Amino acid sequence: MDAKKATMLAAICGAVILIGVLMPWYSISVRVGGLGDQGVGFGGMAQSLNGTEGGYHGGFVIVLGVIAGLAAAFLWRGAPKALPVSSRGLAVIAVGGFGLATLVTLIDVFRDTGNVSGMRFPGVDFSAGRGAGMFITLLAAAAGAGLSFLALRG
């Protein structure tokens, strides 16, 4: 792949990270079921947390993704003359930023959030799970790291 095209795609990955962190990373729902055989239900509640809520490291991932995405964009379009960084330095910043964003997001993916789905009470149903935003962020950060590495080698 051409290094110019790889840096363009890496810059897009920086924007996708920003969007992915603001999407739901984890959701919890509680539904109170019926009473006995009458089937009378009380409804329930649901809550979803994005990457910046609930103790996740999404704020740090946003900073890393924006810095890495800007470095890739400057590498793609040409760095402003005010920046005292070479093109190789920009590629190293992009690889490092995306790599750290991938690592931090992986920590959140494998973090133990408790066994909420396994809790059982009569008439109450718990469900919890990771949201799409967490996986979109992880994929964008990993793709940005790989594409930036291609640009570094090329």
mmCIF file of C-alpha atoms in Angstrom:
data_model
loop_
_atom_site.group_PDB
_atom_site.id
_atom_site.type_symbol
_atom_site.label_atom_id
_atom_site.label_comp_id
_atom_site.label_asym_id
_atom_site.label_seq_id
_atom_site.Cartn_x
_atom_site.Cartn_y
_atom_site.Cartn_z
ATOM 1 C CA MET A 1 0.000 0.000 0.000
ATOM 2 C CA ASP A 2 1.176 3.485 -0.784
ATOM 3 C CA ALA A 3 2.425 5.415 2.274
ATOM 4 C CA LYS A 4 0.316 8.445 1.307
ATOM 5 C CA LYS A 5 -2.875 6.376 1.214
ATOM 6 C CA ALA A 6 -1.960 4.649 4.500
ATOM 7 C CA THR A 7 -1.536 7.989 6.284
ATOM 8 C CA MET A 8 -4.859 9.234 4.908
ATOM 9 C CA LEU A 9 -6.609 6.132 6.266
ATOM 10 C CA ALA A 10 -4.773 6.475 9.589
ATOM 11 C CA ALA A 11 -6.032 10.066 9.907
ATOM 12 C CA ILE A 12 -9.571 8.791 9.324
ATOM 13 C CA CYS A 13 -9.004 6.188 12.069
ATOM 14 C CA GLY A 14 -8.267 9.065 14.476
ATOM 15 C CA ALA A 15 -11.706 10.538 13.744
ATOM 16 C CA VAL A 16 -13.360 7.117 14.128
ATOM 17 C CA ILE A 17 -11.741 6.734 17.558
ATOM 18 C CA LEU A 18 -13.310 10.032 18.623
ATOM 19 C CA ILE A 19 -16.743 8.833 17.501
ATOM 20 C CA GLY A 20 -16.312 5.324 18.945
ATOM 21 C CA VAL A 21 -15.437 6.567 22.435
ATOM 22 C CA LEU A 22 -18.636 8.616 22.555
ATOM 23 C CA MET A 23 -20.774 5.608 21.596
ATOM 24 C CA PRO A 24 -22.006 3.133 24.258
ATOM 25 C CA TRP A 25 -19.171 1.005 25.658
ATOM 26 C CA TYR A 26 -21.180 -0.898 28.224
ATOM 27 C CA SER A 27 -24.880 -1.326 28.885
ATOM 28 C CA ILE A 28 -26.843 -2.670 31.813
ATOM 29 C CA SER A 29 -30.544 -3.413 31.819
ATOM 30 C CA VAL A 30 -32.818 -4.603 34.582
ATOM 31 C CA ARG A 31 -36.301 -5.898 33.857
ATOM 32 C CA VAL A 32 -38.761 -6.712 36.589
ATOM 33 C CA GLY A 33 -40.950 -9.545 35.375
ATOM 34 C CA GLY A 34 -44.364 -10.753 36.335
ATOM 35 C CA LEU A 35 -45.775 -11.754 39.667
ATOM 36 C CA GLY A 36 -46.458 -15.461 39.745
ATOM 37 C CA ASP A 37 -48.620 -16.791 36.947
ATOM 38 C CA GLN A 38 -50.525 -13.567 36.350
ATOM 39 C CA GLY A 39 -47.883 -12.179 33.976
ATOM 40 C CA VAL A 40 -48.067 -8.706 35.434
ATOM 41 C CA GLY A 41 -44.829 -6.861 34.650
ATOM 42 C CA PHE A 42 -43.404 -3.679 36.069
ATOM 43 C CA GLY A 43 -41.049 -2.730 33.247
ATOM 44 C CA GLY A 44 -37.438 -2.012 33.936
ATOM 45 C CA MET A 45 -34.538 0.301 33.397
ATOM 46 C CA ALA A 46 -31.550 0.406 31.114
ATOM 47 C CA GLN A 47 -28.381 2.425 31.254
ATOM 48 C CA SER A 48 -25.477 2.637 28.856
ATOM 49 C CA LEU A 49 -22.082 4.149 29.525
ATOM 50 C CA ASN A 50 -19.803 5.629 26.904
ATOM 51 C CA GLY A 51 -16.025 5.454 27.088
ATOM 52 C CA THR A 52 -15.693 8.533 29.266
ATOM 53 C CA GLU A 53 -18.131 7.320 31.946
ATOM 54 C CA GLY A 54 -18.077 4.568 34.507
ATOM 55 C CA GLY A 55 -14.347 4.423 35.140
ATOM 56 C CA TYR A 56 -13.389 3.650 31.548
ATOM 57 C CA HIS A 57 -10.276 5.213 30.050
ATOM 58 C CA GLY A 58 -12.052 6.785 27.076
ATOM 59 C CA GLY A 59 -10.897 10.318 27.833
ATOM 60 C CA PHE A 60 -7.277 9.194 27.570
ATOM 61 C CA VAL A 61 -8.068 7.235 24.391
ATOM 62 C CA ILE A 62 -9.632 10.367 22.847
ATOM 63 C CA VAL A 63 -6.467 12.376 23.540
ATOM 64 C CA LEU A 64 -4.238 9.629 22.123
ATOM 65 C CA GLY A 65 -6.462 9.176 19.067
ATOM 66 C CA VAL A 66 -6.635 12.896 18.291
ATOM 67 C CA ILE A 67 -2.860 13.352 18.645
ATOM 68 C CA ALA A 68 -2.133 10.294 16.512
ATOM 69 C CA GLY A 69 -4.782 11.262 13.953
ATOM 70 C CA LEU A 70 -3.396 14.789 13.668
ATOM 71 C CA ALA A 71 0.128 13.440 13.259
ATOM 72 C CA ALA A 72 -1.110 11.140 10.478
ATOM 73 C CA ALA A 73 -3.023 14.014 8.857
ATOM 74 C CA PHE A 74 0.070 16.241 8.965
ATOM 75 C CA LEU A 75 2.097 13.408 7.491
ATOM 76 C CA TRP A 76 -0.484 12.956 4.739
ATOM 77 C CA ARG A 77 -1.013 16.636 3.854
ATOM 78 C CA GLY A 78 2.392 17.999 4.842
ATOM 79 C CA ALA A 79 3.401 19.399 8.196
ATOM 80 C CA PRO A 80 3.091 23.128 8.810
ATOM 81 C CA LYS A 81 6.402 24.967 8.807
ATOM 82 C CA ALA A 82 5.883 25.935 12.469
ATOM 83 C CA LEU A 83 6.211 22.282 13.571
ATOM 84 C CA PRO A 84 9.820 21.321 14.244
ATOM 85 C CA VAL A 85 9.111 17.637 13.518
ATOM 86 C CA SER A 86 10.293 15.598 10.551
ATOM 87 C CA SER A 87 7.983 13.319 8.618
ATOM 88 C CA ARG A 88 9.596 10.309 10.295
ATOM 89 C CA GLY A 89 8.915 11.888 13.698
ATOM 90 C CA LEU A 90 5.254 12.404 12.772
ATOM 91 C CA ALA A 91 5.001 8.749 11.763
ATOM 92 C CA VAL A 92 6.522 7.662 15.089
ATOM 93 C CA ILE A 93 4.038 9.876 16.975
ATOM 94 C CA ALA A 94 1.157 8.347 14.992
ATOM 95 C CA VAL A 95 2.323 4.755 15.590
ATOM 96 C CA GLY A 96 2.899 5.405 19.287
ATOM 97 C CA GLY A 97 -0.412 7.208 19.817
ATOM 98 C CA PHE A 98 -2.473 4.592 18.024
ATOM 99 C CA GLY A 99 -0.552 1.778 19.717
ATOM 100 C CA LEU A 100 -1.163 3.207 23.185
ATOM 101 C CA ALA A 101 -4.839 3.808 22.335
ATOM 102 C CA THR A 102 -5.103 0.150 21.317
ATOM 103 C CA LEU A 103 -3.470 -1.022 24.539
ATOM 104 C CA VAL A 104 -5.646 1.166 26.781
ATOM 105 C CA THR A 105 -8.819 0.083 24.960
ATOM 106 C CA LEU A 106 -7.798 -3.571 25.309
ATOM 107 C CA ILE A 107 -7.450 -3.017 29.058
ATOM 108 C CA ASP A 108 -11.058 -1.800 29.118
ATOM 109 C CA VAL A 109 -12.254 -4.696 26.937
ATOM 110 C CA PHE A 110 -10.806 -7.311 29.278
ATOM 111 C CA ARG A 111 -11.657 -5.468 32.468
ATOM 112 C CA ASP A 112 -13.819 -7.433 34.897
ATOM 113 C CA THR A 113 -17.128 -5.647 35.222
ATOM 114 C CA GLY A 114 -18.698 -8.173 37.522
ATOM 115 C CA ASN A 115 -21.111 -10.936 36.710
ATOM 116 C CA VAL A 116 -24.249 -8.839 36.451
ATOM 117 C CA SER A 117 -25.781 -11.134 33.835
ATOM 118 C CA GLY A 118 -25.396 -14.108 36.156
ATOM 119 C CA MET A 119 -27.390 -12.551 38.995
ATOM 120 C CA ARG A 120 -30.751 -14.227 39.500
ATOM 121 C CA PHE A 121 -33.672 -13.106 41.617
ATOM 122 C CA PRO A 122 -37.273 -14.267 41.296
ATOM 123 C CA GLY A 123 -39.047 -12.118 38.725
ATOM 124 C CA VAL A 124 -35.985 -9.951 37.966
ATOM 125 C CA ASP A 125 -33.849 -10.288 34.852
ATOM 126 C CA PHE A 126 -30.399 -8.660 34.638
ATOM 127 C CA SER A 127 -28.437 -8.334 31.438
ATOM 128 C CA ALA A 128 -25.196 -6.532 30.746
ATOM 129 C CA GLY A 129 -22.622 -6.428 28.020
ATOM 130 C CA ARG A 130 -20.032 -4.482 26.149
ATOM 131 C CA GLY A 131 -21.315 -2.070 23.552
ATOM 132 C CA ALA A 132 -20.365 -1.523 19.934
ATOM 133 C CA GLY A 133 -18.471 1.676 20.683
ATOM 134 C CA MET A 134 -15.785 -0.214 22.578
ATOM 135 C CA PHE A 135 -15.122 -2.542 19.662
ATOM 136 C CA ILE A 136 -15.264 0.246 17.062
ATOM 137 C CA THR A 137 -12.686 2.166 19.099
ATOM 138 C CA LEU A 138 -10.486 -0.916 19.412
ATOM 139 C CA LEU A 139 -10.626 -1.687 15.690
ATOM 140 C CA ALA A 140 -9.953 1.924 14.686
ATOM 141 C CA ALA A 141 -6.990 2.206 17.054
ATOM 142 C CA ALA A 142 -5.476 -1.093 15.879
ATOM 143 C CA ALA A 143 -6.020 -0.194 12.212
ATOM 144 C CA GLY A 144 -4.511 3.252 12.785
ATOM 145 C CA ALA A 145 -1.453 1.685 14.419
ATOM 146 C CA GLY A 146 -0.976 -0.737 11.535
ATOM 147 C CA LEU A 147 -1.474 1.888 8.856
ATOM 148 C CA SER A 148 0.858 4.317 10.590
ATOM 149 C CA PHE A 149 3.455 1.572 10.842
ATOM 150 C CA LEU A 150 3.153 1.016 7.089
ATOM 151 C CA ALA A 151 3.706 4.738 6.563
ATOM 152 C CA LEU A 152 6.733 4.638 8.890
ATOM 153 C CA ARG A 153 8.311 1.817 6.895
ATOM 154 C CA GLY A 154 7.453 3.328 3.511
#
